[in-house]
mmCIF file of C-alpha atoms in Angstrom:
data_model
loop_
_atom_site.group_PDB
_atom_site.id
_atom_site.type_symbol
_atom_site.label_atom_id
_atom_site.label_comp_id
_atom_site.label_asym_id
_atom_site.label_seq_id
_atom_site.Cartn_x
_atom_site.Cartn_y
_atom_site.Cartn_z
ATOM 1 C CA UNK A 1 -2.030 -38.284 48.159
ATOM 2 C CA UNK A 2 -2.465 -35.123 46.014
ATOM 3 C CA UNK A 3 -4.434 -32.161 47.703
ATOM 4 C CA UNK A 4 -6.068 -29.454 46.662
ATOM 5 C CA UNK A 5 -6.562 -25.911 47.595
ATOM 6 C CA UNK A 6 -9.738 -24.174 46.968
ATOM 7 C CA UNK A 7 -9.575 -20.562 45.793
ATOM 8 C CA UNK A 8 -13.068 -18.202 45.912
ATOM 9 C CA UNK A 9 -14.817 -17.174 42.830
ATOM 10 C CA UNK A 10 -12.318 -14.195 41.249
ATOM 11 C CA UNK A 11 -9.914 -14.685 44.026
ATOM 12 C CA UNK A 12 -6.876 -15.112 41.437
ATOM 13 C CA UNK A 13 -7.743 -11.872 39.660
ATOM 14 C CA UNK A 14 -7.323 -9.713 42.457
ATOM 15 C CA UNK A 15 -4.137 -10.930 43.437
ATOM 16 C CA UNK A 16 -2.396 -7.925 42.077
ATOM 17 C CA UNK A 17 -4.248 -4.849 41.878
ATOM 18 C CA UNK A 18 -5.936 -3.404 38.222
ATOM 19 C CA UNK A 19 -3.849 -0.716 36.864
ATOM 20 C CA UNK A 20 -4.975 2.143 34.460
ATOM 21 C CA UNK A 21 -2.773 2.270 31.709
ATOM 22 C CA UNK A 22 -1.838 5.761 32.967
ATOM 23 C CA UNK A 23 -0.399 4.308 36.087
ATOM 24 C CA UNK A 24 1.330 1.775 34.256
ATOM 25 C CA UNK A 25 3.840 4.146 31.872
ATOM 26 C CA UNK A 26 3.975 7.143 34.617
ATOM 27 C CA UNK A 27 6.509 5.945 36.964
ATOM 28 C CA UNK A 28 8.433 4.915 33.807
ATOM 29 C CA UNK A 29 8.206 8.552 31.871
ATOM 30 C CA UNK A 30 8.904 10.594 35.155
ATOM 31 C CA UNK A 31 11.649 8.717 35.511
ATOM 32 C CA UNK A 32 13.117 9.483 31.868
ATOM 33 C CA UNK A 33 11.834 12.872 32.258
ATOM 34 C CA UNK A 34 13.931 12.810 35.234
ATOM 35 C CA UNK A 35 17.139 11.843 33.538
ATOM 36 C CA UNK A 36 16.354 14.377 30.805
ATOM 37 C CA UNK A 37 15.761 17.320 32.585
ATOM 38 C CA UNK A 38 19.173 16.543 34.271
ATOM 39 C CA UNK A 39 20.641 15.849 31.082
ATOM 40 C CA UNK A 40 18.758 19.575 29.573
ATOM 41 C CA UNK A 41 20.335 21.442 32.905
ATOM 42 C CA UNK A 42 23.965 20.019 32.475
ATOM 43 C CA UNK A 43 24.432 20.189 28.863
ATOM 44 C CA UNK A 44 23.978 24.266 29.174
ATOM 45 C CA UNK A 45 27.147 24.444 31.192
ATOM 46 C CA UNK A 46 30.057 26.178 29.249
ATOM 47 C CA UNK A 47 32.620 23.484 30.002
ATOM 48 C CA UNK A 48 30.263 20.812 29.019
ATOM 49 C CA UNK A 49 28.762 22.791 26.005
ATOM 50 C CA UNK A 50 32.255 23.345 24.767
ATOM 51 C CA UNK A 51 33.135 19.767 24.840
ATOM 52 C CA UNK A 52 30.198 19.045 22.164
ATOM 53 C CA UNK A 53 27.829 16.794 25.012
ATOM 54 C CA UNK A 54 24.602 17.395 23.868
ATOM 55 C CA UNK A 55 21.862 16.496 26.094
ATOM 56 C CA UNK A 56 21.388 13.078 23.818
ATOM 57 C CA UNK A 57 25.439 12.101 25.114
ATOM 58 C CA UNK A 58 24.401 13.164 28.553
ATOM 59 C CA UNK A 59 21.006 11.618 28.441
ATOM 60 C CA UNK A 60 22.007 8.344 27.732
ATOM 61 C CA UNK A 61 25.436 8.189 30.062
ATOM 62 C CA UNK A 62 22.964 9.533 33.226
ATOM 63 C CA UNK A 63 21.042 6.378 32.257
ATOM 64 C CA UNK A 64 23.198 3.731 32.408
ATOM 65 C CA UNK A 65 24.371 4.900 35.358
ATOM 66 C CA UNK A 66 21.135 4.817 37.045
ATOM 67 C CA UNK A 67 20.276 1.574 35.569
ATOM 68 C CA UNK A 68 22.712 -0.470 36.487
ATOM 69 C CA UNK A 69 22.556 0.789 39.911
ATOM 70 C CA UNK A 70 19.116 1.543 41.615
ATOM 71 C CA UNK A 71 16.859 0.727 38.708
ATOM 72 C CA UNK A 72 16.818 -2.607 38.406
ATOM 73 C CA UNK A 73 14.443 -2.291 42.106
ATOM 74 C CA UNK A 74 12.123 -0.233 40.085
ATOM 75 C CA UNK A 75 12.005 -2.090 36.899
ATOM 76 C CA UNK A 76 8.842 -3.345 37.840
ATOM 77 C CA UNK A 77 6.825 -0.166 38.107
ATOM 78 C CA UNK A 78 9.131 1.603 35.379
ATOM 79 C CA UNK A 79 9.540 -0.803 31.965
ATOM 80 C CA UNK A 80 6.716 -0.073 30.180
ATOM 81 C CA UNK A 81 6.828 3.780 30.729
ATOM 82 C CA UNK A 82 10.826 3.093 29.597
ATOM 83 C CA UNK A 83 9.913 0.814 27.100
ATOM 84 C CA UNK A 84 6.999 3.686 26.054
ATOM 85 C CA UNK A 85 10.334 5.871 25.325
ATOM 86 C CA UNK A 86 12.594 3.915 23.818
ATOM 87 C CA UNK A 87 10.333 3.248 21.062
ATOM 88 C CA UNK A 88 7.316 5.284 20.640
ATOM 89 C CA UNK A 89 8.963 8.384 21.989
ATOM 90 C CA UNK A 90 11.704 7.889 19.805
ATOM 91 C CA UNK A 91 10.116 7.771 16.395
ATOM 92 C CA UNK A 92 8.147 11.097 16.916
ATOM 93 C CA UNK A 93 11.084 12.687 17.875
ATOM 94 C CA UNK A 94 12.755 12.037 14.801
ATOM 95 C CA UNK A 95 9.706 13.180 12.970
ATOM 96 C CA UNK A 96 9.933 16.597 14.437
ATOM 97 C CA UNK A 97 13.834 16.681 14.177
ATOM 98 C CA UNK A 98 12.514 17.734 10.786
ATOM 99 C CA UNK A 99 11.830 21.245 12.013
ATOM 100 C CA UNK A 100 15.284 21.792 12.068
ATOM 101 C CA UNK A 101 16.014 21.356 8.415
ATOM 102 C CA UNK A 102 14.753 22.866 5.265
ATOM 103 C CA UNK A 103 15.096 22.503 1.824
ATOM 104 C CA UNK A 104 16.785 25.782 1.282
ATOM 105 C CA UNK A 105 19.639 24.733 3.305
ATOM 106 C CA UNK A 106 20.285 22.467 0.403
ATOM 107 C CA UNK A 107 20.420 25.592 -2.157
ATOM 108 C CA UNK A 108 23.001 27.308 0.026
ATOM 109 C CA UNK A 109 25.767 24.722 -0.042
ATOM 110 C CA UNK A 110 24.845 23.566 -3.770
ATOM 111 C CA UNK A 111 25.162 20.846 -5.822
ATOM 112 C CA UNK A 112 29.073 20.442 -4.450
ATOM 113 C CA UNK A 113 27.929 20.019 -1.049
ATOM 114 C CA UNK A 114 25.519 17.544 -1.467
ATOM 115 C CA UNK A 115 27.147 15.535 -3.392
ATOM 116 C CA UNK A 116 30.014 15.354 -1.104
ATOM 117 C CA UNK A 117 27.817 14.579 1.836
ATOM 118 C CA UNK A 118 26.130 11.385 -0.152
ATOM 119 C CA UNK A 119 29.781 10.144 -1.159
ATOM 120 C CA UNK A 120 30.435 10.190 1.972
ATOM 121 C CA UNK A 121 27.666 8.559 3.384
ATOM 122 C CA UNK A 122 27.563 5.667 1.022
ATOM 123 C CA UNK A 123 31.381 5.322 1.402
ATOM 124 C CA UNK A 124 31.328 5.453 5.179
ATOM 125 C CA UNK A 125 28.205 2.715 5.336
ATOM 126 C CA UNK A 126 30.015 0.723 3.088
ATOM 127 C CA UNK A 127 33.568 0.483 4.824
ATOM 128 C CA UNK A 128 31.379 -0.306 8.286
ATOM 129 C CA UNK A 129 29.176 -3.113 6.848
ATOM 130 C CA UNK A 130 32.060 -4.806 5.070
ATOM 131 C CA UNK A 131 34.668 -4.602 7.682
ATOM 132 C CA UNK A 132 32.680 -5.466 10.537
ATOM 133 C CA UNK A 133 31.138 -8.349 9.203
ATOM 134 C CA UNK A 134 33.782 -9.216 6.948
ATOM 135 C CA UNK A 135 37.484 -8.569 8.992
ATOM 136 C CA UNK A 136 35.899 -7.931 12.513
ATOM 137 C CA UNK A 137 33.390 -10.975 11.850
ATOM 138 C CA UNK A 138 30.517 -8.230 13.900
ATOM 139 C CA UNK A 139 27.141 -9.475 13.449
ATOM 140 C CA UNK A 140 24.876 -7.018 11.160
ATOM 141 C CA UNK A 141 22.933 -4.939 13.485
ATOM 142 C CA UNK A 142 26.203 -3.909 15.258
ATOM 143 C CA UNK A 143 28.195 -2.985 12.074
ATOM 144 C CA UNK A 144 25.048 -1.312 10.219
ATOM 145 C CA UNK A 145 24.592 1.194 13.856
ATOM 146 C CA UNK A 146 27.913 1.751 14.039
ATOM 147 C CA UNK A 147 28.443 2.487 10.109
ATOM 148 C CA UNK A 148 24.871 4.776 10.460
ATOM 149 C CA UNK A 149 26.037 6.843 13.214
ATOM 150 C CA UNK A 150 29.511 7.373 11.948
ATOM 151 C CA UNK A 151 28.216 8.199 8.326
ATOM 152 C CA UNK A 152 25.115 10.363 8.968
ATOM 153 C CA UNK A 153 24.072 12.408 12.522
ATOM 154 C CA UNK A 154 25.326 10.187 15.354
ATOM 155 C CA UNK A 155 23.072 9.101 18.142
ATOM 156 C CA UNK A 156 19.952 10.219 15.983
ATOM 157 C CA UNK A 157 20.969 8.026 13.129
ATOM 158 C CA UNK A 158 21.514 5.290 15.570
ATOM 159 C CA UNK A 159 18.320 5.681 17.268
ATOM 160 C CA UNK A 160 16.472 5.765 14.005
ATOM 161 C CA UNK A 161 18.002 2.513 12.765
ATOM 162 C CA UNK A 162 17.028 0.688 15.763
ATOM 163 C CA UNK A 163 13.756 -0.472 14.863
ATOM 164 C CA UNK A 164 14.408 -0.875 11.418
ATOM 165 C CA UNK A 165 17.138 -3.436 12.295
ATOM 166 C CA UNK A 166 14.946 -4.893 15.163
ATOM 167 C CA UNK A 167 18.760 -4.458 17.233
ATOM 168 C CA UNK A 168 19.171 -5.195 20.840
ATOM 169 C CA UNK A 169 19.843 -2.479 23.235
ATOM 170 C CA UNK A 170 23.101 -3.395 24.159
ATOM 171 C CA UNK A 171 23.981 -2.763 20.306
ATOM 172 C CA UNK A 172 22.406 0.320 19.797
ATOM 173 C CA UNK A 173 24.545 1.475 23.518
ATOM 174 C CA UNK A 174 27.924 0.376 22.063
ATOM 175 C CA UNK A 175 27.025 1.921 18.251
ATOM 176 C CA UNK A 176 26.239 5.267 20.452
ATOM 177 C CA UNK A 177 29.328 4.852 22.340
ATOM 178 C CA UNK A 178 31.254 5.249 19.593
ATOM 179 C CA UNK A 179 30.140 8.476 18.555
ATOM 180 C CA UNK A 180 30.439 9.734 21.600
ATOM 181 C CA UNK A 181 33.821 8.968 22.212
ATOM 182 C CA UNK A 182 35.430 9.642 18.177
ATOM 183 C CA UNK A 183 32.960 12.218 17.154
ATOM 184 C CA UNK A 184 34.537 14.544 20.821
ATOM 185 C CA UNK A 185 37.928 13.456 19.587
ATOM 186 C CA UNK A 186 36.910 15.396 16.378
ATOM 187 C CA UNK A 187 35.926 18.500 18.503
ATOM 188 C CA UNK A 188 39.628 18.897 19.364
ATOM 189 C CA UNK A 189 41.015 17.673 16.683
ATOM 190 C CA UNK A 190 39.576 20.039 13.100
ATOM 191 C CA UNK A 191 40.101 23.245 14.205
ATOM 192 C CA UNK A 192 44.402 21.624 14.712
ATOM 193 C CA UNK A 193 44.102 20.234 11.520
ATOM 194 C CA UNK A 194 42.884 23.690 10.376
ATOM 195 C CA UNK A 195 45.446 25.452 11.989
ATOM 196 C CA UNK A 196 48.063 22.666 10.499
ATOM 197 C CA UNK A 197 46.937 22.812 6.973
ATOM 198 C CA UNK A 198 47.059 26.970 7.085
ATOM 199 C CA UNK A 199 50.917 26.709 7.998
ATOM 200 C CA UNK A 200 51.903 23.732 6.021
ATOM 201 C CA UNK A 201 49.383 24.090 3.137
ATOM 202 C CA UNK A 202 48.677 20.921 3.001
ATOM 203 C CA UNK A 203 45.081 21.356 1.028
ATOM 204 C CA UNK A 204 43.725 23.930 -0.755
ATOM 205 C CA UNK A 205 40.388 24.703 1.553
ATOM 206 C CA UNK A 206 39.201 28.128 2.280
ATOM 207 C CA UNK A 207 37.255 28.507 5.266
ATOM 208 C CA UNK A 208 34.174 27.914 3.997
ATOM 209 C CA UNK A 209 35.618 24.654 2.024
ATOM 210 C CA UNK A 210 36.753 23.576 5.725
ATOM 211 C CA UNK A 211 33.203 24.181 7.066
ATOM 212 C CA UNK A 212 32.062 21.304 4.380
ATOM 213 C CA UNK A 213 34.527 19.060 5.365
ATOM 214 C CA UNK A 214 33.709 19.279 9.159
ATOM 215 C CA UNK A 215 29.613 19.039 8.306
ATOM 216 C CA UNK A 216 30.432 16.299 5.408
ATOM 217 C CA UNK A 217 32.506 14.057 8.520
ATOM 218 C CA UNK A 218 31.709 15.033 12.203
ATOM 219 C CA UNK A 219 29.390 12.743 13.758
ATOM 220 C CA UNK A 220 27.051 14.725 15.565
ATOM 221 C CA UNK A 221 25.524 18.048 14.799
ATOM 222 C CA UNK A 222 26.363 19.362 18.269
ATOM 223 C CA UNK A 223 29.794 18.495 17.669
ATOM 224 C CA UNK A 224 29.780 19.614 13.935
ATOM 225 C CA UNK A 225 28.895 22.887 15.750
ATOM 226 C CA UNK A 226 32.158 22.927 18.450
ATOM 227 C CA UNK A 227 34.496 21.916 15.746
ATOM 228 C CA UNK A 228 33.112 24.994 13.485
ATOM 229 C CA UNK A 229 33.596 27.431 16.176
ATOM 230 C CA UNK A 230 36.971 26.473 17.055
ATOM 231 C CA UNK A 231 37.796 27.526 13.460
ATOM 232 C CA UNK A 232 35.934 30.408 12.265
ATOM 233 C CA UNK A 233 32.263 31.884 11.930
ATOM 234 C CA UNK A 234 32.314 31.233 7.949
ATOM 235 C CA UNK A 235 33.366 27.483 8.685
ATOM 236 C CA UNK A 236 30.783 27.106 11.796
ATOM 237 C CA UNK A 237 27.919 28.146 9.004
ATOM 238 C CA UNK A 238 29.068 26.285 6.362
ATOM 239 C CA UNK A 239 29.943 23.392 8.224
ATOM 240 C CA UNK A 240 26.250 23.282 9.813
ATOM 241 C CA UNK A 241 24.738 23.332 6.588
ATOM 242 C CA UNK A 242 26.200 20.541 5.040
ATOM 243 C CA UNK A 243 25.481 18.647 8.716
ATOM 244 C CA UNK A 244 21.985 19.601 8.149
ATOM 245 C CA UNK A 245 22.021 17.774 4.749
ATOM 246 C CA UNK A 246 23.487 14.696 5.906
ATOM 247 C CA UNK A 247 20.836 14.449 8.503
ATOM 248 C CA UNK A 248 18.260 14.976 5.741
ATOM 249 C CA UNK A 249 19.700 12.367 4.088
ATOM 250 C CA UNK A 250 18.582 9.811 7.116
ATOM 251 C CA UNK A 251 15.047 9.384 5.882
ATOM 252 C CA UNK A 252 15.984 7.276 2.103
ATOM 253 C CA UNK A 253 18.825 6.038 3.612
ATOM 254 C CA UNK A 254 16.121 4.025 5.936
ATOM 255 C CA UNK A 255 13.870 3.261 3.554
ATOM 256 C CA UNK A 256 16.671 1.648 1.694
ATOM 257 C CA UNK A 257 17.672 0.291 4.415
ATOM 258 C CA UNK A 258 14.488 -1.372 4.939
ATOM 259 C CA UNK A 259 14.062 -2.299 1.101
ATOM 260 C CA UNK A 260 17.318 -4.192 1.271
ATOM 261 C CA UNK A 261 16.664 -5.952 4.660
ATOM 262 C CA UNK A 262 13.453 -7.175 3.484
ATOM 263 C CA UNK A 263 14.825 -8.245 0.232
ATOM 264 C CA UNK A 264 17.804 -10.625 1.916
ATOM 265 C CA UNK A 265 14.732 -11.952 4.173
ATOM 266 C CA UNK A 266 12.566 -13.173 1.295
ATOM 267 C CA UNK A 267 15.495 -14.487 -0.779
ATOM 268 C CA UNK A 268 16.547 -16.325 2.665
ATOM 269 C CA UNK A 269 13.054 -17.674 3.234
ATOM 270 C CA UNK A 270 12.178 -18.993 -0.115
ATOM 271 C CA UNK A 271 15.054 -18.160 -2.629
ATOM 272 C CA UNK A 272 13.445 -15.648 -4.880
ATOM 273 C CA UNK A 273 13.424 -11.848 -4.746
ATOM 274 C CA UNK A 274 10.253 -11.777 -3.866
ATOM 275 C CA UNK A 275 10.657 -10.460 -0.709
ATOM 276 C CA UNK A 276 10.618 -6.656 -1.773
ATOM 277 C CA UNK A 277 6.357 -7.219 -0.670
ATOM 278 C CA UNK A 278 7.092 -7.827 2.841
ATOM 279 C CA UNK A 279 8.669 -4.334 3.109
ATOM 280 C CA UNK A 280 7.965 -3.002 6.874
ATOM 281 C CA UNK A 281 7.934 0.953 5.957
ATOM 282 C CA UNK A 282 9.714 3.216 8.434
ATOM 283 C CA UNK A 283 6.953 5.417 8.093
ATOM 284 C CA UNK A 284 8.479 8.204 10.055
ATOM 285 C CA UNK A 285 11.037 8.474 7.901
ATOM 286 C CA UNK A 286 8.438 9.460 5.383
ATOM 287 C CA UNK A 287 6.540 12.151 8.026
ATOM 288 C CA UNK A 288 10.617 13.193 9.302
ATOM 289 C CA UNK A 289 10.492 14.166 5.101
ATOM 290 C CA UNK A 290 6.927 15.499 4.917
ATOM 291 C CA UNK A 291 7.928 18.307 8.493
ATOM 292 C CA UNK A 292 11.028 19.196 6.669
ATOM 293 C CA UNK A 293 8.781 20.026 3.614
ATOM 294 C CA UNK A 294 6.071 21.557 5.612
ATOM 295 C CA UNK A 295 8.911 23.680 7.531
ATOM 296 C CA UNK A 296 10.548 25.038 4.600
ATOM 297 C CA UNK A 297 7.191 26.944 3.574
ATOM 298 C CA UNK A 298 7.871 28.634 6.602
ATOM 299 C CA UNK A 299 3.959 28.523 7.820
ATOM 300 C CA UNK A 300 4.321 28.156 11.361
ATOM 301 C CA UNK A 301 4.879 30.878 13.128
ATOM 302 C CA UNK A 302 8.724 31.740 13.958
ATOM 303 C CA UNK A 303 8.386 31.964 17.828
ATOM 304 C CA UNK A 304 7.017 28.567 17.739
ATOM 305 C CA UNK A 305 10.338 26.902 16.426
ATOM 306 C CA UNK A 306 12.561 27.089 19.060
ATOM 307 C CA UNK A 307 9.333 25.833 21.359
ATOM 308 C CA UNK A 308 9.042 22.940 19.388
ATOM 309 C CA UNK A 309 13.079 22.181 18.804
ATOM 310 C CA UNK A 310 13.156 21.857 22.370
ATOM 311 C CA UNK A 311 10.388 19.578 23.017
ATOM 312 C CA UNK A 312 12.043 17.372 20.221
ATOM 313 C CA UNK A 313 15.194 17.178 22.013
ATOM 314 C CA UNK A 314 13.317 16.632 24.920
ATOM 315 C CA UNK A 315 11.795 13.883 23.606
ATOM 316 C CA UNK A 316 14.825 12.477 22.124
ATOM 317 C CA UNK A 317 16.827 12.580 25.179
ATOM 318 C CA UNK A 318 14.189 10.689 27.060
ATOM 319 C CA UNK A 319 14.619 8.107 24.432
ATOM 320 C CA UNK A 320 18.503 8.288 25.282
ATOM 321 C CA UNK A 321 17.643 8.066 28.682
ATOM 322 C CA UNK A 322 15.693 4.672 28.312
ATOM 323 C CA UNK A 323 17.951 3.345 26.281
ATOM 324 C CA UNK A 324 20.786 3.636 28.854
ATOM 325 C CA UNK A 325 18.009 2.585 31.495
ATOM 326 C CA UNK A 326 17.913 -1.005 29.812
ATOM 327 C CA UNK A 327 21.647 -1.035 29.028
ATOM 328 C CA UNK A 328 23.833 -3.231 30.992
ATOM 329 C CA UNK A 329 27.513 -2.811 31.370
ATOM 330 C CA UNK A 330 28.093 -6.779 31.149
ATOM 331 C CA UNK A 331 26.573 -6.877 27.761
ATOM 332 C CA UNK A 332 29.048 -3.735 26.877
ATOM 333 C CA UNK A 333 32.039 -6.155 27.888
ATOM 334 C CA UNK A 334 30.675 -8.263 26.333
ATOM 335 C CA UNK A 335 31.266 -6.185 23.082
ATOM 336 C CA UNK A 336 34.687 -6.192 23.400
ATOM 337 C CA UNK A 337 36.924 -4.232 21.270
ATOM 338 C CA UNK A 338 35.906 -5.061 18.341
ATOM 339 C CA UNK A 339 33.614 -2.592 18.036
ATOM 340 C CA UNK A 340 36.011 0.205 19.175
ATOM 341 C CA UNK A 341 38.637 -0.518 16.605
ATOM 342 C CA UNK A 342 35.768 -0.785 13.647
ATOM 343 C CA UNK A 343 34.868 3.070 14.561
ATOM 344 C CA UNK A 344 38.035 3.774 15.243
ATOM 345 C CA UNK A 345 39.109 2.905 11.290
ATOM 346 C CA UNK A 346 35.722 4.668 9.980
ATOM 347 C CA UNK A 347 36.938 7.688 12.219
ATOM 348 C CA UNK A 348 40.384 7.662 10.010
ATOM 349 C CA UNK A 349 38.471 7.162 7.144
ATOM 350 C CA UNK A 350 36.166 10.363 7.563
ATOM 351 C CA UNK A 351 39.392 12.144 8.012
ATOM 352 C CA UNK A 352 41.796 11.155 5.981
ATOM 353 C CA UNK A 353 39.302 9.598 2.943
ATOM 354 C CA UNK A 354 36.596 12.970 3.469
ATOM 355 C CA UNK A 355 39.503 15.179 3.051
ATOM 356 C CA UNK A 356 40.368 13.362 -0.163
ATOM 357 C CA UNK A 357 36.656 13.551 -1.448
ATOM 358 C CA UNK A 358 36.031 17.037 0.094
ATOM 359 C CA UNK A 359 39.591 17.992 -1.920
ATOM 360 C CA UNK A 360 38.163 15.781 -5.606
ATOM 361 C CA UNK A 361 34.820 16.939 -6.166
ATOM 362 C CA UNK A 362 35.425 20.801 -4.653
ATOM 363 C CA UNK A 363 38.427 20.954 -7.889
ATOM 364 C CA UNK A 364 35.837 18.946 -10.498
ATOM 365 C CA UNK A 365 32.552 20.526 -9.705
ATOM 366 C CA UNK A 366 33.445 23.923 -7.360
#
């Protein structure tokens, strides 16, 4: 005999208690703001700051740790504040990583530099996509992170490509991984070659010419920075400016990105090109372009730049924090080497093939 249980009027909705949605993302953005201010503190420490880990690397390694140990208990109060910034978080800091950049920076490298830093890119991109999906038999999202990280800023570039590939966290963790690992192998590793190549005379690169390479291939600009200084103060300058301009370069390489994605979906879906109108804009790549413009008229006032720099990479490192929040170490087993050995061969390549390119269009255009 079925029974029945009678509840009172409104009984059900005050089983769990109404939450603003103020209380909801708190617990979740103290928590990253936790990690980050960790992250902030540790990353000025010489040893650290000499090894190239930017807050970002530290954000995101503090995070896993913490969640797969004690935050899986607070999950509950915590995901949407996380969730808060891992996304939105996220997107406006790479919007105001344009205050970093202007478009003079391009003028002082030339027409060499940038066109070196676009060979590379596209080259880099390439060799990931069609080696991870073709010999490594990756799926997409991981061999597109991977390939964007290794061929334009690193974490950032990661980060950014995220929600334009719609990628899982676990993805975006192992594509950041990566960096981390070959792009602090790099720290060590250019100011030997440059120390090599003066005895042996391997290549003909002046300082400067050096400082190109090491922008043109180094992962991330904190890195880009330790590698410079290891060589010289001419190659640390140089070497950041033609960084900066592959970071610039991250806002049409996602709308491309985008363009292309939504193209294969349409052609999938009902076998014409037609797909080009369901284009989901990244629109802040488009506002990431419109601060860099906006900060190379040099309006704001200059004491509010390094104000606003830091509240960027504040922001950004709580998006590094979340990320490694939601990251599990099974999924990173899960991996397997794979990914590892594809970054390891697009770390040879930014070597070996960006000293090549660096070498080529320095002697036809310098």
């Amino acid at each position: 005999m079925k029974t029945f249980q009678l509840n009172h009027p409104g009984e059900a909705k005050h089983d769990r208690p109404q939450t603003t949605w103020l209380s909801r993302l708190l617990p979740g953005l103290v928590l990253t703001g936790a990690i980050t201010a960790l992250a902030v503190w540790l990353s000025d420490f010489p040893s650290l700051n000499h090894l190239g880990l930017s807050a970002l690397t530290l954000a995101i390694v503090i995070g896993m740790v913490v969640g797969n140990t004690v935050y899986p208990a607070a999950k509950p109060w915590c995901d949407e504040g996380v969730t808060l910034a891992k996304q939105r978080l996220l997107r406006l800091g790479i919007i105001l990583y344009g205050l970093r950049l202007t478009f003079a920076q391009i003028a002082d490298v030339g027409a060499t530099g940038i066109l070196i830093d676009a060979t590379m890119l596209c080259s880099t991109f390439a060799l990931a996509c069609w080696l991870g999906q073709r010999v490594f038999k990756l799926d997409r999202d991981t061999s597109m992170l991977i390939g964007a990280g290794s061929s334009i800023c690193g974490a950032a570039a990661v980060m950014a490509t995220e929600p334009v590939l719609n990628a899982k966290a676990e993805k975006v963790t192992v594509a950041v991984a990566t960096v981390v690992i070959f792009g602090t192998a790099a720290i060590f590793l250019y100011p030997w070659l440059w120390q090599l190549n003066a005895h042996y005379h391997w290549l003909n690169f002046t300082a400067s010419q050096f400082g190109i390479y090491t922008g043109s291939t180094v992962h991330e600009v904190a890195q880009v920075v330790a590698a410079g200084q290891g060589v010289s103060p001419e190659a640390e300058n140089a070497a950041v400016i033609a960084k900066m301009i592959r970071v610039m370069m991250l806002a049409p390489f996602l709308l491309l990105l985008s363009g292309w994605i939504a193209r294969r979906k349409g052609v999938q879906e009902d076998g014409q090109a037609s797909g080009m109108r369901n284009i989901t804009i990244p629109w802040f790549a488009l506002l990431f372009i419109l601060v860099t413009a906006f900060n190379s008229l040099d309006i704001l006032p200059h004491s509010w730049i390094p104000a606003l720099i830091t509240l960027d990479t504040v922001l950004l490192a709580m998006a590094m924090a979340a990320l490694g929040l939601t990251t599990h170490i099974s999924a990173l087993r899960q991996a397997g080497l794979k990914p590892m050995l594809l970054a390891a061969i697009l770390f040879v390549w930014l070597i070996a093939g960006g000293a090549g390119i660096n070498q080529l269009v320095q002697h036809l255009f310098g």
